[in-house]
Each structure stands twice: as structure tokens, then as C-alpha cells.
Amino acid sequence: MNNPVVLVVEDDTPVRNLIVTTLKTHEYKYLTAVNGAEAVMAASSHNPDVAFLDLGLPDMDGIDVIRRIRSWSNMPIIVISARSDDADKIEALDAGADDYLTKPFSVEELLARLRVTIRRLSLMGNDNNNDRSVYTNGRLTIDYSAGVALLDGEELKLTSMEYKLLCILAKNTGKVLTHTYITQNIWGRNWDNDIASLRVFMTTLRKKIEPDRDSPKYIQTHVGIGYRMMKVD
Ligand code: CA
């Protein structure tokens, strides 16, 4: 995707300036908003490709901004949270955000998050990945209609739970999924011990799909938050 348009929603001027300068330097187009009302307006009238959204806005909770935007748009949203509290990030992700940055963040971190999100965007745009019957990502293939996953063309021996888990992650490649989102999709509920079970299934799934167990390429762990399937070359 060439020069995606990035919406920057941030009331803190120095932070906003840092983001804008970084975007300019890297030839991204951008527009800015300093509160929630402006953000919703800018998102609906300019149709940006991606948004950075500060959760602590003067007029509206950032979570409500996500909910409003999500009522008509799937545009990727990366939230910016000043609070080290994971609960905010989890709430934002469950409301439909794709990723998060914690203040203070580095320019490198900002650009890395943007790159991951833009890859997700091109994945969403190329073809509706959810409608395709075959998913490919690096050496990994999932044939949804046959219900099998393959690594380098070799069928993986996955339990039904591991397969289900892999499919949920694959269908949301590039997006951070919270523990709650995953457990609700697998078991239709969210109990405390489900998260412990999820960790166990994740470990066994990873043993089967990650060629190098010490540096996983496919599934990224977000400690205290959840997991994300990365797009691999
Ligand atoms: Ca703020």
C-alpha cells in the first residue's frame, strides 16, 4: 500500500507532534484530531487507512471512540495508553482495537506497530481472508474446508482444540487478540481457569507449528493481554 493515510488522535501536543514528525519523515500521509468528537468526524469524513488513538481524551473515553468508529468501519486502530494498567488495553482490544502502544514509546516502536498494522490492512484488502478456504502464511497452510493445517506441505497432527485455536489466530492475523476473546471463541465463556488451559493449548500448538521454538515467528505473546498471529514472509 502506497502512502497510507494515518489519523492521529492525541490531545497531548508534544506526543502528537512526535507522531506527526515521525509520519512525515517516513512519508505517511496524516490528519490529526485533538479530541474524541474530532476523531469520529475525521474518521467518517476522510476515511483514513489507520488510526492512532489516545485513550485519555478530554471530551470522551477513547473506548467510546473505538465503539463509534467500529459501528461503520473496520479501519485498524492502534490505541495509545499512558496507563501501564493492562485492563485499559484489554478493554480497548475487546472493543475492536487492533493493537496498542504504551506511553512513553520510541519512534521505532511506533513505526514497527504501524508496519504490522499496514501489513494486516493489505491482507484485509487483497482478498477477504475470512472468505477464502485456504490460508497461507509463510510455511503454514490451513485448508479450512478440509479442516487440516500443514507446515511445509506436511499435515500437522493437531488436536481439535489446537486446530480451533490456530484458526481463530489465523483469521485475525496481525491483530492482538485478548485472552477473553480467544476463550470465548473456543469455549463460549470466560472462566479464570480457561486462561490457564489456553496457555497449555498454546504451548502444545506452538511446539507443532513453530520451526524454532526459542524464537517463535507465528504466534506472538502479549504478556497479561493475549496473543497475535504475525504475517510471516
Ligand atoms: Ca491524553
Tab-separated table of N, CA, C and O in Angstrom, residues 92-178:
chain	number	residue	atom	x	y	z
A	92	ALA	N	-9.849	-1.914	25.359
A	92	ALA	CA	-9.770	-1.312	24.024
A	92	ALA	C	-9.723	-2.393	22.945
A	92	ALA	O	-10.422	-2.302	21.928
A	93	LEU	N	-8.954	-3.454	23.182
A	93	LEU	CA	-8.851	-4.539	22.199
A	93	LEU	C	-10.189	-5.251	22.063
A	93	LEU	O	-10.630	-5.554	20.956
A	94	ASP	N	-10.856	-5.475	23.211
A	94	ASP	CA	-12.161	-6.130	23.151
A	94	ASP	C	-13.221	-5.238	22.497
A	94	ASP	O	-14.198	-5.737	21.950
A	95	ALA	N	-13.017	-3.923	22.535
A	95	ALA	CA	-13.960	-3.007	21.876
A	95	ALA	C	-13.672	-2.908	20.378
A	95	ALA	O	-14.422	-2.280	19.641
A	96	GLY	N	-12.580	-3.527	19.933
A	96	GLY	CA	-12.308	-3.553	18.491
A	96	GLY	C	-11.001	-2.937	18.051
A	96	GLY	O	-10.735	-2.850	16.854
A	97	ALA	N	-10.151	-2.518	18.999
A	97	ALA	CA	-8.833	-2.008	18.596
A	97	ALA	C	-7.985	-3.180	18.114
A	97	ALA	O	-8.250	-4.329	18.459
A	98	ASP	N	-6.981	-2.878	17.293
A	98	ASP	CA	-6.138	-3.913	16.707
A	98	ASP	C	-4.837	-4.121	17.462
A	98	ASP	O	-4.265	-5.202	17.440
A	99	ASP	N	-4.344	-3.051	18.052
A	99	ASP	CA	-3.020	-3.100	18.673
A	99	ASP	C	-2.927	-1.936	19.658
A	99	ASP	O	-3.847	-1.116	19.750
A	100	TYR	N	-1.808	-1.868	20.389
A	100	TYR	CA	-1.661	-0.807	21.387
A	100	TYR	C	-0.203	-0.392	21.512
A	100	TYR	O	0.708	-1.155	21.191
A	101	LEU	N	-0.011	0.813	21.966
A	101	LEU	CA	1.315	1.360	22.281
A	101	LEU	C	1.201	1.920	23.684
A	101	LEU	O	0.202	2.560	24.006
A	102	THR	N	2.226	1.715	24.505
A	102	THR	CA	2.188	2.272	25.854
A	102	THR	C	3.140	3.462	25.935
A	102	THR	O	4.279	3.373	25.476
A	103	LYS	N	2.632	4.570	26.471
A	103	LYS	CA	3.480	5.750	26.664
A	103	LYS	C	4.424	5.519	27.844
A	103	LYS	O	3.973	4.959	28.848
A	104	PRO	N	5.666	5.953	27.814
A	104	PRO	CA	6.319	6.559	26.658
A	104	PRO	C	6.780	5.485	25.669
A	104	PRO	O	7.178	4.413	26.090
A	105	PHE	N	6.682	5.790	24.375
A	105	PHE	CA	7.098	4.809	23.363
A	105	PHE	C	8.185	5.441	22.504
A	105	PHE	O	8.316	6.667	22.453
A	106	SER	N	8.950	4.619	21.854
A	106	SER	CA	10.002	5.127	20.974
A	106	SER	C	9.461	5.254	19.554
A	106	SER	O	8.457	4.641	19.196
A	107	VAL	N	10.164	6.031	18.752
A	107	VAL	CA	9.803	6.204	17.344
A	107	VAL	C	9.857	4.849	16.630
A	107	VAL	O	8.994	4.534	15.811
A	108	GLU	N	10.848	4.037	16.989
A	108	GLU	CA	10.999	2.715	16.364
A	108	GLU	C	9.782	1.838	16.650
A	108	GLU	O	9.288	1.131	15.783
A	109	GLU	N	9.330	1.912	17.902
A	109	GLU	CA	8.171	1.127	18.321
A	109	GLU	C	6.923	1.559	17.550
A	109	GLU	O	6.148	0.733	17.060
A	110	LEU	N	6.767	2.866	17.437
A	110	LEU	CA	5.636	3.440	16.709
A	110	LEU	C	5.631	2.955	15.261
A	110	LEU	O	4.606	2.502	14.743
A	111	LEU	N	6.786	3.016	14.625
A	111	LEU	CA	6.887	2.600	13.228
A	111	LEU	C	6.672	1.095	13.073
A	111	LEU	O	6.035	0.661	12.115
A	112	ALA	N	7.177	0.332	14.047
A	112	ALA	CA	7.010	-1.119	13.973
A	112	ALA	C	5.534	-1.483	14.064
A	112	ALA	O	5.037	-2.309	13.293
A	113	ARG	N	4.810	-0.851	14.983
A	113	ARG	CA	3.373	-1.136	15.137
A	113	ARG	C	2.611	-0.756	13.865
A	113	ARG	O	1.692	-1.446	13.438
A	114	LEU	N	3.040	0.345	13.286
A	114	LEU	CA	2.382	0.818	12.067
A	114	LEU	C	2.616	-0.162	10.909
A	114	LEU	O	1.694	-0.480	10.162
A	115	ARG	N	3.836	-0.647	10.814
A	115	ARG	CA	4.153	-1.604	9.732
A	115	ARG	C	3.323	-2.874	9.866
A	115	ARG	O	2.769	-3.358	8.877
A	116	VAL	N	3.231	-3.408	11.088
A	116	VAL	CA	2.443	-4.632	11.307
A	116	VAL	C	0.990	-4.387	10.901
A	116	VAL	O	0.358	-5.203	10.239
A	117	THR	N	0.486	-3.225	11.283
A	117	THR	CA	-0.909	-2.908	11.005
A	117	THR	C	-1.162	-2.711	9.515
A	117	THR	O	-2.193	-3.131	8.998
A	118	ILE	N	-0.205	-2.107	8.834
A	118	ILE	CA	-0.378	-1.904	7.400
A	118	ILE	C	-0.315	-3.231	6.646
A	118	ILE	O	-1.039	-3.434	5.682
A	119	ARG	N	0.478	-4.158	7.152
A	119	ARG	CA	0.507	-5.489	6.543
A	119	ARG	C	-0.851	-6.161	6.727
A	119	ARG	O	-1.331	-6.869	5.847
A	120	ARG	N	-1.442	-5.938	7.893
A	120	ARG	CA	-2.761	-6.522	8.165
A	120	ARG	C	-3.793	-5.921	7.204
A	120	ARG	O	-4.648	-6.613	6.681
A	121	LEU	N	-3.622	-4.614	6.968
A	121	LEU	CA	-4.521	-3.889	6.090
A	121	LEU	C	-4.447	-4.428	4.666
A	121	LEU	O	-5.464	-4.636	4.016
A	122	SER	N	-3.222	-4.688	4.183
A	122	SER	CA	-3.109	-5.181	2.816
A	122	SER	C	-3.648	-6.607	2.732
A	122	SER	O	-4.192	-7.011	1.712
A	123	LEU	N	-3.550	-7.324	3.849
A	123	LEU	CA	-4.102	-8.668	3.914
A	123	LEU	C	-5.628	-8.616	3.827
A	123	LEU	O	-6.269	-9.403	3.147
A	124	MET	N	-6.209	-7.625	4.535
A	124	MET	CA	-7.657	-7.462	4.537
A	124	MET	C	-8.134	-6.998	3.166
A	124	MET	O	-9.196	-7.371	2.707
A	125	GLY	N	-7.305	-6.147	2.527
A	125	GLY	CA	-7.723	-5.550	1.277
A	125	GLY	C	-7.587	-6.465	0.082
A	125	GLY	O	-8.441	-6.503	-0.790
A	126	ASN	N	-6.481	-7.238	0.036
A	126	ASN	CA	-6.194	-8.093	-1.112
A	126	ASN	C	-7.339	-9.010	-1.456
A	126	ASN	O	-7.688	-9.208	-2.598
A	127	ASP	N	-7.865	-9.555	-0.422
A	127	ASP	CA	-8.797	-10.642	-0.577
A	127	ASP	C	-9.408	-10.750	0.791
A	127	ASP	O	-8.708	-10.555	1.754
A	128	ASN	N	-10.651	-11.065	0.860
A	128	ASN	CA	-11.152	-11.210	2.214
A	128	ASN	C	-10.707	-12.559	2.759
A	128	ASN	O	-11.231	-13.593	2.416
A	129	ASN	N	-9.673	-12.488	3.607
A	129	ASN	CA	-9.043	-13.700	4.108
A	129	ASN	C	-10.043	-14.652	4.768
A	129	ASN	O	-9.893	-15.858	4.693
A	130	ASN	N	-11.074	-14.087	5.370
A	130	ASN	CA	-12.044	-14.930	6.064
A	130	ASN	C	-12.906	-15.752	5.112
A	130	ASN	O	-13.452	-16.765	5.492
A	131	ASP	N	-13.006	-15.249	3.871
A	131	ASP	CA	-13.868	-15.953	2.930
A	131	ASP	C	-13.121	-17.013	2.139
A	131	ASP	O	-13.721	-17.850	1.489
A	132	ARG	N	-11.794	-16.936	2.187
A	132	ARG	CA	-11.020	-17.905	1.428
A	132	ARG	C	-11.008	-19.242	2.135
A	132	ARG	O	-11.029	-19.305	3.358
A	133	SER	N	-10.927	-20.320	1.372
A	133	SER	CA	-10.948	-21.626	2.028
A	133	SER	C	-9.549	-22.091	2.388
A	133	SER	O	-9.388	-23.029	3.142
A	134	VAL	N	-8.522	-21.438	1.804
A	134	VAL	CA	-7.159	-21.822	2.159
A	134	VAL	C	-6.405	-20.598	2.664
A	134	VAL	O	-6.426	-19.539	2.048
A	135	TYR	N	-5.769	-20.763	3.815
A	135	TYR	CA	-4.981	-19.688	4.428
A	135	TYR	C	-3.513	-20.053	4.284
A	135	TYR	O	-3.123	-21.190	4.556
A	136	THR	N	-2.703	-19.108	3.823
A	136	THR	CA	-1.265	-19.367	3.787
A	136	THR	C	-0.538	-18.228	4.484
A	136	THR	O	-0.889	-17.059	4.337
A	137	ASN	N	0.478	-18.601	5.232
A	137	ASN	CA	1.289	-17.630	5.958
A	137	ASN	C	2.663	-18.275	6.123
A	137	ASN	O	2.822	-19.198	6.917
A	138	GLY	N	3.637	-17.794	5.366
A	138	GLY	CA	4.968	-18.392	5.407
A	138	GLY	C	4.884	-19.863	5.038
A	138	GLY	O	4.332	-20.212	3.993
A	139	ARG	N	5.359	-20.725	5.930
A	139	ARG	CA	5.367	-22.168	5.651
A	139	ARG	C	4.089	-22.852	6.120
A	139	ARG	O	3.920	-24.067	5.974
A	140	LEU	N	3.219	-22.065	6.699
A	140	LEU	CA	1.989	-22.603	7.280
A	140	LEU	C	0.793	-22.466	6.327
A	140	LEU	O	0.615	-21.426	5.701
A	141	THR	N	0.019	-23.538	6.224
A	141	THR	CA	-1.194	-23.518	5.396
A	141	THR	C	-2.340	-24.110	6.209
A	141	THR	O	-2.130	-25.067	6.945
A	142	ILE	N	-3.516	-23.502	6.069
A	142	ILE	CA	-4.703	-24.102	6.685
A	142	ILE	C	-5.731	-24.281	5.573
A	142	ILE	O	-6.039	-23.334	4.864
A	143	ASP	N	-6.188	-25.489	5.431
A	143	ASP	CA	-7.260	-25.748	4.480
A	143	ASP	C	-8.535	-25.863	5.314
A	143	ASP	O	-8.809	-26.900	5.917
A	144	TYR	N	-9.290	-24.750	5.344
A	144	TYR	CA	-10.466	-24.697	6.221
A	144	TYR	C	-11.528	-25.726	5.824
A	144	TYR	O	-12.170	-26.318	6.680
A	145	SER	N	-11.692	-25.918	4.506
A	145	SER	CA	-12.767	-26.839	4.107
A	145	SER	C	-12.415	-28.282	4.465
A	145	SER	O	-13.289	-29.057	4.836
A	146	ALA	N	-11.121	-28.618	4.385
A	146	ALA	CA	-10.716	-29.981	4.757
A	146	ALA	C	-10.485	-30.100	6.266
A	146	ALA	O	-10.402	-31.208	6.797
A	147	GLY	N	-10.345	-28.934	6.928
A	147	GLY	CA	-10.112	-28.948	8.373
A	147	GLY	C	-8.726	-29.426	8.747
A	147	GLY	O	-8.542	-30.072	9.786
A	148	VAL	N	-7.733	-29.113	7.898
A	148	VAL	CA	-6.363	-29.523	8.226
A	148	VAL	C	-5.400	-28.347	8.133
A	148	VAL	O	-5.624	-27.404	7.369
A	149	ALA	N	-4.318	-28.454	8.910
A	149	ALA	CA	-3.251	-27.460	8.845
A	149	ALA	C	-1.983	-28.173	8.418
A	149	ALA	O	-1.768	-29.343	8.771
A	150	LEU	N	-1.170	-27.480	7.615
A	150	LEU	CA	0.064	-28.075	7.115
A	150	LEU	C	1.242	-27.144	7.338
A	150	LEU	O	1.096	-25.924	7.287
A	151	LEU	N	2.403	-27.753	7.555
A	151	LEU	CA	3.628	-26.984	7.660
A	151	LEU	C	4.561	-27.546	6.602
A	151	LEU	O	4.850	-28.754	6.601
A	152	ASP	N	5.011	-26.713	5.673
A	152	ASP	CA	5.816	-27.162	4.530
A	152	ASP	C	5.120	-28.300	3.785
A	152	ASP	O	5.762	-29.245	3.337
A	153	GLY	N	3.817	-28.235	3.695
A	153	GLY	CA	3.056	-29.241	2.959
A	153	GLY	C	2.797	-30.535	3.728
A	153	GLY	O	2.100	-31.420	3.248
A	154	GLU	N	3.350	-30.637	4.923
A	154	GLU	CA	3.146	-31.842	5.749
A	154	GLU	C	1.982	-31.596	6.691
A	154	GLU	O	1.982	-30.587	7.409
A	155	GLU	N	1.047	-32.506	6.735
A	155	GLU	CA	-0.097	-32.319	7.620
A	155	GLU	C	0.330	-32.346	9.090
A	155	GLU	O	1.081	-33.223	9.517
A	156	LEU	N	-0.154	-31.372	9.836
A	156	LEU	CA	0.168	-31.297	11.258
A	156	LEU	C	-0.853	-32.117	12.029
A	156	LEU	O	-2.038	-32.100	11.712
A	157	LYS	N	-0.371	-32.811	13.030
A	157	LYS	CA	-1.302	-33.602	13.846
A	157	LYS	C	-1.759	-32.734	15.017
A	157	LYS	O	-1.150	-32.738	16.081
A	158	LEU	N	-2.816	-31.990	14.766
A	158	LEU	CA	-3.329	-31.089	15.798
A	158	LEU	C	-4.556	-31.708	16.451
A	158	LEU	O	-5.351	-32.366	15.784
A	159	THR	N	-4.715	-31.451	17.728
A	159	THR	CA	-5.949	-31.858	18.395
A	159	THR	C	-7.025	-30.873	17.927
A	159	THR	O	-6.703	-29.807	17.385
A	160	SER	N	-8.283	-31.201	18.147
A	160	SER	CA	-9.328	-30.302	17.664
A	160	SER	C	-9.225	-28.934	18.354
A	160	SER	O	-9.501	-27.898	17.754
A	161	MET	N	-8.791	-28.938	19.611
A	161	MET	CA	-8.643	-27.678	20.334
A	161	MET	C	-7.504	-26.831	19.756
A	161	MET	O	-7.646	-25.624	19.576
A	162	GLU	N	-6.397	-27.482	19.446
A	162	GLU	CA	-5.267	-26.758	18.853
A	162	GLU	C	-5.656	-26.197	17.484
A	162	GLU	O	-5.298	-25.079	17.134
A	163	TYR	N	-6.399	-26.984	16.716
A	163	TYR	CA	-6.818	-26.540	15.391
A	163	TYR	C	-7.754	-25.326	15.494
A	163	TYR	O	-7.605	-24.339	14.772
A	164	LYS	N	-8.670	-25.388	16.423
A	164	LYS	CA	-9.619	-24.303	16.644
A	164	LYS	C	-8.877	-23.002	17.013
A	164	LYS	O	-9.167	-21.922	16.500
A	165	LEU	N	-7.920	-23.172	17.903
A	165	LEU	CA	-7.107	-22.056	18.367
A	165	LEU	C	-6.307	-21.458	17.206
A	165	LEU	O	-6.269	-20.229	17.018
A	166	LEU	N	-5.707	-22.314	16.409
A	166	LEU	CA	-4.930	-21.864	15.256
A	166	LEU	C	-5.820	-21.079	14.281
A	166	LEU	O	-5.431	-20.033	13.769
A	167	CYS	N	-7.028	-21.565	14.046
A	167	CYS	CA	-7.948	-20.900	13.119
A	167	CYS	C	-8.361	-19.510	13.625
A	167	CYS	O	-8.431	-18.564	12.849
A	168	ILE	N	-8.619	-19.402	14.913
A	168	ILE	CA	-9.003	-18.098	15.473
A	168	ILE	C	-7.876	-17.091	15.277
A	168	ILE	O	-8.108	-15.954	14.856
A	169	LEU	N	-6.651	-17.533	15.543
A	169	LEU	CA	-5.497	-16.640	15.381
A	169	LEU	C	-5.287	-16.295	13.909
A	169	LEU	O	-5.057	-15.138	13.555
A	170	ALA	N	-5.393	-17.296	13.039
A	170	ALA	CA	-5.143	-17.089	11.608
A	170	ALA	C	-6.163	-16.127	11.009
A	170	ALA	O	-5.817	-15.261	10.202
A	171	LYS	N	-7.419	-16.272	11.431
A	171	LYS	CA	-8.469	-15.403	10.879
A	171	LYS	C	-8.314	-13.963	11.320
A	171	LYS	O	-8.944	-13.063	10.766
A	172	ASN	N	-7.469	-13.741	12.312
A	172	ASN	CA	-7.223	-12.383	12.810
A	172	ASN	C	-5.739	-12.030	12.703
A	172	ASN	O	-5.212	-11.322	13.557
A	173	THR	N	-5.091	-12.520	11.664
A	173	THR	CA	-3.653	-12.272	11.501
A	173	THR	C	-3.341	-10.780	11.582
A	173	THR	O	-3.995	-9.967	10.936
A	174	GLY	N	-2.367	-10.436	12.423
A	174	GLY	CA	-1.957	-9.034	12.562
A	174	GLY	C	-2.640	-8.314	13.712
A	174	GLY	O	-2.229	-7.231	14.094
A	175	LYS	N	-3.692	-8.930	14.251
A	175	LYS	CA	-4.464	-8.278	15.309
A	175	LYS	C	-4.157	-8.945	16.649
A	175	LYS	O	-4.077	-10.166	16.733
A	176	VAL	N	-4.015	-8.135	17.691
A	176	VAL	CA	-3.797	-8.687	19.031
A	176	VAL	C	-5.153	-9.170	19.564
A	176	VAL	O	-6.114	-8.399	19.604
A	177	LEU	N	-5.233	-10.434	19.942
A	177	LEU	CA	-6.478	-10.980	20.492
A	177	LEU	C	-6.307	-11.171	21.993
A	177	LEU	O	-5.297	-11.715	22.439
A	178	THR	N	-7.284	-10.733	22.752
A	178	THR	CA	-7.177	-10.863	24.211
A	178	THR	C	-7.506	-12.301	24.626
A	178	THR	O	-8.159	-13.046	23.895
